[in-house]
Amino acid sequence: MDNRPESPLTRGYNARRENRLEDAKEAFTEAVSLYRKSNNPRLLAQSLTNLGATERDLGATEGARECYEEATALFRTVNDPLSLAQTVRHVGDILREEGRLAPAEPHYREALDIYCGQEDTPPLDLANAIRGFALLQQETGHREEALELWQEARELYAYVEVDAGVAESDEQIGKLTVAETR
């Protein structure tokens, strides 16, 4: 039997999975403190992204964005392009959700550039980045670009069998197609 104490990251993962968000926040905050002291940029960045996700779930978008921005800087110092892309995309998502559309765009472009430059990019991660960029293009009035992006996202969601992503893509494609015929 293993009597080692559970790491704060593991406690945070478990609490978040069980939707105990305040417990998750506490555990991830502890992990951030621990890994900040241990000078481990990769684990600190992972802790920050998890704290950011939890803050976002709790509706604290400013705190979430700050966590993701710090994690982005850390992921730039370690060789982990997929984590960097995902973290940059989350910053873009938050900025877009806050209505800060112009600052969001370079985040999506960077995430997509990284994903497209990696052979091992998970299709779901790419689909999610394309989805965010499609929403941004739609919100900024770039209908043609948004339509192309939604079609690409739909193909990826279908490939990985994420029905909710396919349904959302179909809905957005329908809206954009109707808007085109007006």
PDB file of C-alpha atoms in Angstrom, residues 45-152:
ATOM      1  CA  ALA A  45       3.036  26.068 -15.707  1.00  0.00           C
ATOM      2  CA  GLN A  46       0.827  22.971 -15.402  1.00  0.00           C
ATOM      3  CA  SER A  47      -0.312  24.119 -11.963  1.00  0.00           C
ATOM      4  CA  LEU A  48      -1.079  27.593 -13.288  1.00  0.00           C
ATOM      5  CA  THR A  49      -3.099  26.267 -16.239  1.00  0.00           C
ATOM      6  CA  ASN A  50      -5.138  24.079 -13.907  1.00  0.00           C
ATOM      7  CA  LEU A  51      -5.660  26.957 -11.488  1.00  0.00           C
ATOM      8  CA  GLY A  52      -6.642  29.124 -14.457  1.00  0.00           C
ATOM      9  CA  ALA A  53      -9.172  26.554 -15.666  1.00  0.00           C
ATOM     10  CA  THR A  54     -10.645  26.327 -12.185  1.00  0.00           C
ATOM     11  CA  GLU A  55     -10.800  30.112 -11.822  1.00  0.00           C
ATOM     12  CA  ARG A  56     -12.568  30.240 -15.176  1.00  0.00           C
ATOM     13  CA  ASP A  57     -15.062  27.600 -14.034  1.00  0.00           C
ATOM     14  CA  LEU A  58     -15.714  29.772 -10.981  1.00  0.00           C
ATOM     15  CA  GLY A  59     -16.324  32.832 -13.178  1.00  0.00           C
ATOM     16  CA  ALA A  60     -13.115  34.629 -12.197  1.00  0.00           C
ATOM     17  CA  THR A  61     -11.950  35.385 -15.740  1.00  0.00           C
ATOM     18  CA  GLU A  62      -9.349  37.991 -14.794  1.00  0.00           C
ATOM     19  CA  GLY A  63      -7.643  35.592 -12.389  1.00  0.00           C
ATOM     20  CA  ALA A  64      -7.888  32.835 -14.980  1.00  0.00           C
ATOM     21  CA  ARG A  65      -6.310  35.006 -17.667  1.00  0.00           C
ATOM     22  CA  GLU A  66      -3.465  35.997 -15.347  1.00  0.00           C
ATOM     23  CA  CYS A  67      -2.753  32.324 -14.604  1.00  0.00           C
ATOM     24  CA  TYR A  68      -2.783  31.411 -18.294  1.00  0.00           C
ATOM     25  CA  GLU A  69      -0.574  34.378 -19.215  1.00  0.00           C
ATOM     26  CA  GLU A  70       2.036  33.409 -16.620  1.00  0.00           C
ATOM     27  CA  ALA A  71       1.853  29.781 -17.755  1.00  0.00           C
ATOM     28  CA  THR A  72       2.330  30.915 -21.366  1.00  0.00           C
ATOM     29  CA  ALA A  73       5.562  32.671 -20.436  1.00  0.00           C
ATOM     30  CA  LEU A  74       6.762  29.533 -18.643  1.00  0.00           C
ATOM     31  CA  PHE A  75       5.817  27.171 -21.478  1.00  0.00           C
ATOM     32  CA  ARG A  76       7.924  29.366 -23.780  1.00  0.00           C
ATOM     33  CA  THR A  77      10.975  28.392 -21.687  1.00  0.00           C
ATOM     34  CA  VAL A  78      10.445  24.613 -21.895  1.00  0.00           C
ATOM     35  CA  ASN A  79      10.124  22.417 -24.961  1.00  0.00           C
ATOM     36  CA  ASP A  80       6.380  21.763 -24.835  1.00  0.00           C
ATOM     37  CA  PRO A  81       4.790  23.355 -27.908  1.00  0.00           C
ATOM     38  CA  LEU A  82       1.419  21.617 -27.549  1.00  0.00           C
ATOM     39  CA  SER A  83       0.950  22.861 -23.986  1.00  0.00           C
ATOM     40  CA  LEU A  84       2.037  26.316 -25.125  1.00  0.00           C
ATOM     41  CA  ALA A  85      -0.505  26.267 -27.958  1.00  0.00           C
ATOM     42  CA  GLN A  86      -3.323  25.139 -25.699  1.00  0.00           C
ATOM     43  CA  THR A  87      -2.493  27.774 -23.086  1.00  0.00           C
ATOM     44  CA  VAL A  88      -2.215  30.565 -25.661  1.00  0.00           C
ATOM     45  CA  ARG A  89      -5.581  29.474 -27.087  1.00  0.00           C
ATOM     46  CA  HIS A  90      -7.164  29.703 -23.636  1.00  0.00           C
ATOM     47  CA  VAL A  91      -5.905  33.288 -23.303  1.00  0.00           C
ATOM     48  CA  GLY A  92      -7.512  34.013 -26.674  1.00  0.00           C
ATOM     49  CA  ASP A  93     -10.770  32.421 -25.526  1.00  0.00           C
ATOM     50  CA  ILE A  94     -10.878  34.517 -22.374  1.00  0.00           C
ATOM     51  CA  LEU A  95     -10.079  37.743 -24.217  1.00  0.00           C
ATOM     52  CA  ARG A  96     -12.801  36.956 -26.778  1.00  0.00           C
ATOM     53  CA  GLU A  97     -15.313  36.172 -24.042  1.00  0.00           C
ATOM     54  CA  GLU A  98     -14.430  39.487 -22.370  1.00  0.00           C
ATOM     55  CA  GLY A  99     -15.185  41.256 -25.661  1.00  0.00           C
ATOM     56  CA  ARG A 100     -11.529  42.118 -26.239  1.00  0.00           C
ATOM     57  CA  LEU A 101     -11.580  40.874 -29.812  1.00  0.00           C
ATOM     58  CA  ALA A 102      -8.515  42.591 -31.292  1.00  0.00           C
ATOM     59  CA  PRO A 103      -6.127  41.340 -28.569  1.00  0.00           C
ATOM     60  CA  ALA A 104      -7.604  37.822 -28.872  1.00  0.00           C
ATOM     61  CA  GLU A 105      -6.755  37.370 -32.547  1.00  0.00           C
ATOM     62  CA  PRO A 106      -2.954  37.004 -32.270  1.00  0.00           C
ATOM     63  CA  HIS A 107      -3.431  34.368 -29.580  1.00  0.00           C
ATOM     64  CA  TYR A 108      -5.576  32.231 -31.873  1.00  0.00           C
ATOM     65  CA  ARG A 109      -3.187  32.723 -34.782  1.00  0.00           C
ATOM     66  CA  GLU A 110      -0.204  31.700 -32.658  1.00  0.00           C
ATOM     67  CA  ALA A 111      -1.990  28.633 -31.284  1.00  0.00           C
ATOM     68  CA  LEU A 112      -3.022  27.533 -34.774  1.00  0.00           C
ATOM     69  CA  ASP A 113       0.497  28.132 -36.137  1.00  0.00           C
ATOM     70  CA  ILE A 114       1.953  25.959 -33.379  1.00  0.00           C
ATOM     71  CA  TYR A 115      -0.645  23.217 -33.801  1.00  0.00           C
ATOM     72  CA  CYS A 116      -0.202  23.139 -37.582  1.00  0.00           C
ATOM     73  CA  GLY A 117       3.571  22.902 -37.150  1.00  0.00           C
ATOM     74  CA  GLN A 118       3.403  19.787 -34.957  1.00  0.00           C
ATOM     75  CA  GLU A 119       2.941  16.275 -36.302  1.00  0.00           C
ATOM     76  CA  ASP A 120       1.407  15.020 -33.055  1.00  0.00           C
ATOM     77  CA  THR A 121      -1.273  17.680 -32.560  1.00  0.00           C
ATOM     78  CA  PRO A 122      -4.389  16.019 -31.157  1.00  0.00           C
ATOM     79  CA  PRO A 123      -7.266  16.675 -33.597  1.00  0.00           C
ATOM     80  CA  LEU A 124      -9.564  17.740 -30.747  1.00  0.00           C
ATOM     81  CA  ASP A 125      -7.101  20.417 -29.603  1.00  0.00           C
ATOM     82  CA  LEU A 126      -6.853  21.719 -33.164  1.00  0.00           C
ATOM     83  CA  ALA A 127     -10.655  21.654 -33.522  1.00  0.00           C
ATOM     84  CA  ASN A 128     -11.078  23.637 -30.303  1.00  0.00           C
ATOM     85  CA  ALA A 129      -8.575  26.272 -31.447  1.00  0.00           C
ATOM     86  CA  ILE A 130     -10.284  26.547 -34.831  1.00  0.00           C
ATOM     87  CA  ARG A 131     -13.653  26.842 -33.061  1.00  0.00           C
ATOM     88  CA  GLY A 132     -12.451  29.788 -30.962  1.00  0.00           C
ATOM     89  CA  PHE A 133     -10.979  31.514 -33.993  1.00  0.00           C
ATOM     90  CA  ALA A 134     -14.201  30.890 -35.959  1.00  0.00           C
ATOM     91  CA  LEU A 135     -16.211  32.542 -33.185  1.00  0.00           C
ATOM     92  CA  LEU A 136     -13.819  35.492 -33.236  1.00  0.00           C
ATOM     93  CA  GLN A 137     -14.060  35.831 -37.018  1.00  0.00           C
ATOM     94  CA  GLN A 138     -17.843  35.657 -36.783  1.00  0.00           C
ATOM     95  CA  GLU A 139     -17.961  38.300 -34.046  1.00  0.00           C
ATOM     96  CA  THR A 140     -15.724  40.641 -36.061  1.00  0.00           C
ATOM     97  CA  GLY A 141     -17.871  40.327 -39.189  1.00  0.00           C
ATOM     98  CA  HIS A 142     -15.531  38.115 -41.222  1.00  0.00           C
ATOM     99  CA  ARG A 143     -18.285  35.790 -42.390  1.00  0.00           C
ATOM    100  CA  GLU A 144     -16.396  33.946 -45.164  1.00  0.00           C
ATOM    101  CA  GLU A 145     -13.415  33.210 -42.918  1.00  0.00           C
ATOM    102  CA  ALA A 146     -15.721  32.092 -40.119  1.00  0.00           C
ATOM    103  CA  LEU A 147     -17.621  29.781 -42.458  1.00  0.00           C
ATOM    104  CA  GLU A 148     -14.415  28.113 -43.675  1.00  0.00           C
ATOM    105  CA  LEU A 149     -13.179  27.708 -40.105  1.00  0.00           C
ATOM    106  CA  TRP A 150     -16.473  26.201 -38.921  1.00  0.00           C
ATOM    107  CA  GLN A 151     -16.378  23.717 -41.799  1.00  0.00           C
ATOM    108  CA  GLU A 152     -12.845  22.693 -40.839  1.00  0.00           C
TER     109      GLU A 152
END
